[in-house]
Amino acid sequence: MERGPGERTASALFAGFRALGLFSSDIPHAVRFSALKRRFYVTTCVGKSFHTYDVQKLSLVAVSNSLPQDICCMAADGRLVFAAYGNVFSAFARNKEVVHTFKGHKAEIHLLQPFGDHVISVDTDSVLIIWHIYSEEEYLQLSFDKSVFKISAILHPSTYLNKILLGSEQGSLQLWNVKSNKLLYTFAGWKGGVTALQQAPAVDVVAVGLMSGQIIIHNIKFDETLMKFRQDWGPITSISFRTDGHPVMAAGSPCGHIGLWDLEDRKLINQMRNAHSTAIAGLTFLHREPLLVTNGADNALRIWIFDGPAGEGRLLRFRMGHSAPLTKIRYYGQNGQQILSASQDGTLQSFSTVHEKFNKSLGHGLINKKRVKRKGLQNTMSVRLPPVTEFAAEEARESDWDGIVACHQGKLSCSTWNYQRSTIGAYFLRPEGLKTDSTTATAVDITSCGNFAVIGLSSGAVDVYNMQSGIHRGSFGRDQAHKGSVRGVAVDGLNQLAITAGSEGVLKFWNFKNKVLIHSMSLDSSPNLMLLHRDSGILGLALDDFSISVLDIETRKIVREFSGHQSQINDMTFSPDGRWLISASMDCSIRTWDLPSGCLIDSFLLDSAPLNVTMSPTGDFLATSHVDHLGVYLWSNISLYSVVSLRPLPADYVPSVVMLPGTCQTQDVELSEETVEPSDEMIEYDSPEQLDEQLVTLSLLPESRWRNLLNLDVIKKKNKPKEPPKVPKSAPFFIPTVPGLVPRFAAPEQNSGPQQSKVVNLGILAQKSDFCLKLEEGLVNNKYEAAVNLLKELGPSGIETELRSLSPDCGGSIDIMKSFLKMIGMMLDRKRDFELAQAYLALFLKLHLKMLPSEPVLLEEMTKLASQLEENWIHLQSLFNQSMCVLNYIKSALL
């Protein structure tokens, strides 16, 4: 469906902000040394951008701008960071912005090597190009036959001017002079593909890592092999040498283990097993320091220090996220600054929306933590619990006992966790006497007081446990609460009502204290998940027919029904005020439903299906997790900082795909022409001067302009000076102004020129005011808007002066007075400026009451006005009486 220029295409409520919990990928890191700040910095790839960390505290220094695609290769020198995506690579300055872009490869780039003022890039077709950095021009291009020499590693040997060493998957190595474009020497190899090349601390010596797990220390000047090592963990992924006086070499493996080799004794001195849970992507010893930096595809960046007597390394600092896709996320607490997340890697972690230094990991769930501590098991894989599938958290009593309950995949017992101590708790909650292996925990909730946990099982039973002691405190129903599996449990904010949903399509309401069934209702379809907003008592149910039902737990009736999702609904969340229900589905859409109006007000698509969605308790962010993604993605609530039109979306609305936010806060993007054009949704409403001709409308003037018109004589008497003002000796110069509410400069007096007439015009002495002239015009054309506008601009004293001058004694006439009364009648007829008409008429009557009865023309006009006033006041009085009756009833009635 084509969209018009005024239609919106993206989300009107949520804008991508940034991603949390992403620290590393399978791309090797790059270490740089800043001579200016005398510090080491490590750069790691995260999707389409890279992070730069200060090694001293491992604090995030900078996040680069995003590239169009995921980074596939990275390298760095002292000034620039080079990142490749597809067949293009860019140079970044200040770890932030792109300053150079190099295009010329036809295949994906997989190797980059800075080379002074040049940079070398190699693609998967073994085409090597040398670029001049600042001119972005090709200096040299070399093509190799992939079947004979497919480049897999590149190195610039120290002190070898203009020379590079290339390793191949076929096992041979070649030394090239890139200035003269000559092949200097070919090394036969060791019958295995080359995976890594690293310069040793000694000149002419290079370490070669092979596919077979061998490490060859080779002298390239004399083509002699000095020593050989072998690791049984698969191909060598990376190599590094210590340069702080210890002859130690570290080698990475695909298993996540690191081998440490003594080069003097030529033996293995230590093994760092499970340094990462996945392959070691890169490892680097810092120059002249006992620190080893490692990163892997397990989304972790770690720094190890070698200060032990046996040369073993211990973990010094780390930045770690989840190494597997997430299963559940929820905001923790009421400040909206922490997000709890569970993952398929078995860990429970907390991510801060404020700063990474507040992140913490609650660790893996262990079957028997005391046994692990007592025996000192290093490899805890055999005693780890399965991944967490559901959890509930409450911070009310977190300092006293555990405040988190979690269900595990395929497990009957639920574990408790302590957020403050950042560890698994002391209890495993499971019903006694139940020995069925196939029964698992499927739903969990914690009461708002933090004292009780409610757990639903796949057998249909729902049990209550005490969080402090872990003791079973009863069950709902005699044998089981539901005939089918329990899909959701919830407890209201006062611990009066418990709600359970079963897969057989029945929703039940229980008394929480005595466990008695209060009410049961059948649903149109089997429920998939259930969510309760405790503050408002609104219950959301996602059904298997892809629809959503909303219930009021007080009346126990369905109040809203929503349909529109095309696939299973994975998660739901309420806004803090309970007005919005946000749902995430496997159809890759996130929809926002407005509960008061019962309409869909926002919808957008994502390139990856959302698994979880949770709204901040403060309403500032929406957090999501997605299929095959390791991070938590934040979306800012646009309605908090700009005007948003919450109009219902049409039935045929087609949402557009929105990209997931990166780790950098979203930059300002240039608005497209389509966005710049004004939309009918964003046109501000201008209120008319009168909503309807039958409605009494007041003016927008302040009360001081009309309220004290009848008391001006009293006010003037109070404000009368006690003594005349004294003339200052030297008065300062001021530009003369005309008295009035709106300041205006007085017109300068014109000098009498020779052409000016000397005949005196006597009419000037009795000149009428503008107001009187407008009233005279009104007698002719029956239009009084100009006269009313003139009165509106005057202050109380000016209004009194104008009305006093209407009488014949002060320069006016009976006709002008009649015209004034007609003006008041016109204002009453139109019902506009109602209070001004009353005030002006009252002052007019006060000033001219003595002469009005003696003028029949004025008496006739006043009779008409009296009937108009009476009619208007009777109507208003009836409305006032109705309102007063309703208010008195609300005050006194017992509701």
Tab-separated table of C-alpha atoms in Angstrom, residues 36-280:
chain	number	residue	atom	x	y	z
A	36	LEU	CA	49.674	11.840	25.115
A	37	LYS	CA	47.742	10.285	28.007
A	38	ARG	CA	50.249	7.484	28.659
A	39	ARG	CA	47.479	4.883	28.678
A	40	PHE	CA	46.479	1.750	26.842
A	41	TYR	CA	43.128	1.526	25.111
A	42	VAL	CA	41.388	-1.585	23.827
A	43	THR	CA	38.842	-1.499	21.018
A	44	THR	CA	36.214	-4.217	20.506
A	45	CYS	CA	33.576	-4.663	17.802
A	46	VAL	CA	29.899	-4.683	18.682
A	47	GLY	CA	27.699	-5.139	15.630
A	48	LYS	CA	27.907	-2.069	13.405
A	49	SER	CA	30.078	0.004	15.745
A	50	PHE	CA	33.041	-0.453	18.056
A	51	HIS	CA	33.724	0.397	21.706
A	52	THR	CA	36.921	1.877	23.084
A	53	TYR	CA	37.795	1.069	26.715
A	54	ASP	CA	40.460	2.472	29.010
A	55	VAL	CA	42.464	-0.571	30.131
A	56	GLN	CA	43.268	0.979	33.518
A	57	LYS	CA	39.660	0.806	34.742
A	58	LEU	CA	38.018	-0.830	31.752
A	59	SER	CA	35.691	2.151	31.534
A	60	LEU	CA	33.973	2.956	28.264
A	61	VAL	CA	35.696	5.918	26.639
A	62	ALA	CA	33.941	6.174	23.281
A	63	VAL	CA	31.418	4.481	21.031
A	64	SER	CA	31.884	4.940	17.309
A	65	ASN	CA	29.236	6.004	14.878
A	66	SER	CA	27.410	3.133	13.238
A	67	LEU	CA	28.403	1.664	9.898
A	68	PRO	CA	25.845	0.444	7.315
A	69	GLN	CA	26.643	-3.239	8.034
A	70	ASP	CA	28.182	-5.378	10.768
A	71	ILE	CA	31.934	-5.027	11.137
A	72	CYS	CA	33.783	-8.069	9.767
A	73	CYS	CA	37.395	-7.029	10.400
A	74	MET	CA	39.217	-4.401	12.461
A	75	ALA	CA	42.733	-3.012	12.969
A	76	ALA	CA	44.251	0.101	14.560
A	77	ASP	CA	47.398	2.187	14.668
A	78	GLY	CA	48.343	5.134	16.862
A	79	ARG	CA	46.010	7.569	15.095
A	80	LEU	CA	43.163	5.756	13.364
A	81	VAL	CA	40.913	2.739	13.765
A	82	PHE	CA	40.122	0.786	10.584
A	83	ALA	CA	36.874	-1.178	10.382
A	84	ALA	CA	35.711	-3.229	7.394
A	85	TYR	CA	32.151	-4.089	6.451
A	86	GLY	CA	31.487	-6.133	3.333
A	87	ASN	CA	33.897	-5.068	0.589
A	88	VAL	CA	34.435	-1.571	2.020
A	89	PHE	CA	36.425	-0.345	5.002
A	90	SER	CA	36.570	2.997	6.783
A	91	ALA	CA	39.059	4.868	8.947
A	92	PHE	CA	37.809	6.424	12.191
A	93	ALA	CA	39.405	9.361	13.966
A	94	ARG	CA	38.990	10.048	17.690
A	95	ASN	CA	37.293	6.631	18.037
A	96	LYS	CA	34.122	8.245	16.772
A	97	GLU	CA	33.634	9.556	13.247
A	98	VAL	CA	34.546	8.262	9.817
A	99	VAL	CA	37.225	10.358	8.130
A	100	HIS	CA	38.216	8.071	5.225
A	101	THR	CA	36.398	5.387	3.243
A	102	PHE	CA	38.138	2.935	0.919
A	103	LYS	CA	36.232	1.220	-1.898
A	104	GLY	CA	37.712	-1.117	-4.471
A	105	HIS	CA	37.383	-4.718	-3.313
A	106	LYS	CA	34.878	-7.021	-4.969
A	107	ALA	CA	34.779	-9.611	-2.160
A	108	GLU	CA	34.432	-9.349	1.602
A	109	ILE	CA	37.483	-7.981	3.411
A	110	HIS	CA	38.823	-10.254	6.147
A	111	LEU	CA	42.304	-8.855	6.934
A	112	LEU	CA	43.532	-5.314	7.630
A	113	GLN	CA	47.115	-4.221	8.384
A	114	PRO	CA	48.140	-0.593	9.095
A	115	PHE	CA	51.430	0.209	7.352
A	116	GLY	CA	52.632	3.718	8.242
A	117	ASP	CA	50.900	6.199	5.948
A	118	HIS	CA	49.359	3.248	4.140
A	119	VAL	CA	46.947	0.490	5.033
A	120	ILE	CA	46.801	-3.021	3.574
A	121	SER	CA	43.495	-4.835	3.006
A	122	VAL	CA	42.934	-8.434	1.909
A	123	ASP	CA	39.619	-9.913	0.786
A	124	THR	CA	38.396	-13.494	0.644
A	125	ASP	CA	39.417	-13.764	-3.028
A	126	SER	CA	43.058	-13.188	-1.953
A	127	VAL	CA	43.235	-9.777	-3.575
A	128	LEU	CA	45.624	-7.551	-1.620
A	129	ILE	CA	45.388	-3.783	-2.002
A	130	ILE	CA	47.685	-1.189	-0.459
A	131	TRP	CA	46.002	2.190	0.045
A	132	HIS	CA	47.362	5.613	0.773
A	133	ILE	CA	45.366	6.654	3.814
A	134	TYR	CA	44.948	10.388	3.309
A	135	SER	CA	44.365	10.419	-0.435
A	136	GLU	CA	42.277	7.193	-0.320
A	137	GLU	CA	44.009	6.053	-3.524
A	138	GLU	CA	45.345	2.609	-4.411
A	139	TYR	CA	49.133	2.326	-4.194
A	140	LEU	CA	49.456	-1.326	-5.195
A	141	GLN	CA	47.236	-4.297	-5.927
A	142	LEU	CA	48.325	-7.928	-5.747
A	143	SER	CA	46.177	-10.858	-6.811
A	144	PHE	CA	46.800	-14.431	-5.704
A	145	ASP	CA	45.345	-17.696	-6.925
A	146	LYS	CA	43.048	-18.951	-4.164
A	147	SER	CA	43.681	-22.567	-5.022
A	148	VAL	CA	47.444	-22.138	-4.583
A	149	PHE	CA	47.868	-19.336	-2.054
A	150	LYS	CA	44.758	-18.169	-0.198
A	151	ILE	CA	45.849	-15.482	2.267
A	152	SER	CA	44.802	-16.256	5.850
A	153	ALA	CA	47.203	-14.095	7.903
A	154	ILE	CA	49.301	-10.977	7.427
A	155	LEU	CA	52.188	-9.484	9.421
A	156	HIS	CA	54.691	-6.647	9.090
A	157	PRO	CA	57.930	-7.987	10.635
A	158	SER	CA	59.761	-5.534	12.861
A	159	THR	CA	62.689	-3.668	11.236
A	160	TYR	CA	61.758	-5.125	7.832
A	161	LEU	CA	61.283	-1.935	5.839
A	162	ASN	CA	58.499	-2.043	3.218
A	163	LYS	CA	58.050	-5.785	3.714
A	164	ILE	CA	55.047	-7.914	4.687
A	165	LEU	CA	54.753	-11.593	5.529
A	166	LEU	CA	51.702	-13.429	4.208
A	167	GLY	CA	50.393	-16.767	5.485
A	168	SER	CA	48.086	-19.032	3.489
A	169	GLU	CA	45.511	-21.716	4.120
A	170	GLN	CA	47.700	-24.073	2.041
A	171	GLY	CA	50.489	-23.710	4.649
A	172	SER	CA	53.165	-21.758	2.741
A	173	LEU	CA	54.342	-18.244	3.615
A	174	GLN	CA	55.578	-15.453	1.333
A	175	LEU	CA	57.714	-12.416	2.109
A	176	TRP	CA	56.988	-9.446	-0.176
A	177	ASN	CA	58.576	-6.065	-0.732
A	178	VAL	CA	55.550	-3.868	-1.410
A	179	LYS	CA	57.588	-0.881	-2.575
A	180	SER	CA	59.289	-2.756	-5.389
A	181	ASN	CA	56.393	-5.207	-5.820
A	182	LYS	CA	58.683	-8.233	-5.573
A	183	LEU	CA	58.348	-11.625	-3.950
A	184	LEU	CA	61.509	-11.949	-1.824
A	185	TYR	CA	61.135	-15.419	-0.373
A	186	THR	CA	58.696	-18.321	-0.063
A	187	PHE	CA	58.572	-20.470	3.074
A	188	ALA	CA	57.484	-24.052	2.460
A	189	GLY	CA	55.388	-24.275	5.609
A	190	TRP	CA	54.613	-27.121	7.946
A	191	LYS	CA	51.829	-29.066	6.198
A	192	GLY	CA	49.048	-27.113	7.824
A	193	GLY	CA	47.118	-23.961	7.135
A	194	VAL	CA	48.400	-20.791	8.773
A	195	THR	CA	45.868	-19.230	11.157
A	196	ALA	CA	47.953	-16.668	13.067
A	197	LEU	CA	51.179	-14.706	12.654
A	198	GLN	CA	52.809	-12.768	15.488
A	199	GLN	CA	56.102	-10.925	15.837
A	200	ALA	CA	58.255	-12.244	18.678
A	201	PRO	CA	60.202	-9.869	20.962
A	202	ALA	CA	63.375	-10.931	19.149
A	203	VAL	CA	64.123	-9.459	15.729
A	204	ASP	CA	63.727	-11.825	12.730
A	205	VAL	CA	61.667	-14.254	14.848
A	206	VAL	CA	57.989	-14.874	14.089
A	207	ALA	CA	55.418	-17.158	15.735
A	208	VAL	CA	53.234	-19.080	13.284
A	209	GLY	CA	49.948	-20.655	14.437
A	210	LEU	CA	48.619	-23.578	12.416
A	211	MET	CA	45.320	-25.316	11.851
A	212	SER	CA	46.712	-28.459	13.484
A	213	GLY	CA	47.256	-26.695	16.810
A	214	GLN	CA	51.008	-26.371	16.326
A	215	ILE	CA	52.896	-23.174	17.104
A	216	ILE	CA	56.149	-22.707	15.186
A	217	ILE	CA	58.760	-20.214	16.376
A	218	HIS	CA	60.610	-19.490	13.154
A	219	ASN	CA	63.547	-17.309	12.150
A	220	ILE	CA	62.567	-15.785	8.830
A	221	LYS	CA	66.040	-14.383	8.141
A	222	PHE	CA	67.682	-17.811	7.992
A	223	ASP	CA	64.486	-19.844	7.415
A	224	GLU	CA	65.136	-21.893	10.537
A	225	THR	CA	62.605	-23.316	12.982
A	226	LEU	CA	63.745	-22.510	16.510
A	227	MET	CA	61.089	-24.430	18.483
A	228	LYS	CA	57.721	-26.110	18.131
A	229	PHE	CA	54.758	-26.362	20.507
A	230	ARG	CA	51.479	-28.182	20.177
A	231	GLN	CA	48.044	-27.622	21.699
A	232	ASP	CA	45.349	-30.291	21.555
A	233	TRP	CA	42.447	-27.829	21.540
A	234	GLY	CA	42.211	-27.259	17.812
A	235	PRO	CA	43.532	-24.475	15.544
A	236	ILE	CA	45.511	-21.599	17.018
A	237	THR	CA	43.294	-18.502	16.990
A	238	SER	CA	45.762	-15.895	18.275
A	239	ILE	CA	49.271	-15.572	19.748
A	240	SER	CA	50.926	-12.988	22.005
A	241	PHE	CA	54.260	-12.600	23.837
A	242	ARG	CA	55.033	-11.103	27.234
A	243	THR	CA	57.474	-8.199	27.060
A	244	ASP	CA	57.905	-7.443	30.768
A	245	GLY	CA	60.977	-9.665	31.251
A	246	HIS	CA	59.298	-13.095	31.326
A	247	PRO	CA	59.811	-15.303	28.233
A	248	VAL	CA	56.185	-16.437	28.039
A	249	MET	CA	53.974	-16.945	25.019
A	250	ALA	CA	50.147	-17.208	25.175
A	251	ALA	CA	48.090	-19.006	22.532
A	252	GLY	CA	44.319	-19.057	22.145
A	253	SER	CA	42.075	-21.898	21.048
A	254	PRO	CA	38.510	-22.440	19.757
A	255	CYS	CA	37.577	-24.114	23.070
A	256	GLY	CA	38.067	-20.959	25.115
A	257	HIS	CA	41.286	-22.256	26.728
A	258	ILE	CA	44.597	-20.358	26.754
A	259	GLY	CA	47.964	-22.108	26.856
A	260	LEU	CA	50.982	-20.411	28.427
A	261	TRP	CA	54.383	-21.579	27.163
A	262	ASP	CA	57.821	-20.917	28.637
A	263	LEU	CA	60.165	-20.126	25.735
A	264	GLU	CA	63.359	-20.747	27.712
A	265	ASP	CA	62.407	-24.157	29.083
A	266	ARG	CA	60.323	-24.876	25.988
A	267	LYS	CA	57.403	-26.324	27.913
A	268	LEU	CA	53.823	-25.615	28.880
A	269	ILE	CA	53.798	-23.843	32.243
A	270	ASN	CA	50.093	-23.167	32.710
A	271	GLN	CA	46.635	-23.564	31.253
A	272	MET	CA	43.864	-21.000	31.588
A	273	ARG	CA	40.886	-23.246	31.013
A	274	ASN	CA	37.482	-21.749	30.200
A	275	ALA	CA	38.909	-18.245	29.977
A	276	HIS	CA	35.975	-17.720	27.625
A	277	SER	CA	32.973	-19.922	27.000
A	278	THR	CA	33.557	-19.677	23.229
A	279	ALA	CA	36.604	-19.389	20.977
A	280	ILE	CA	39.304	-16.905	21.923
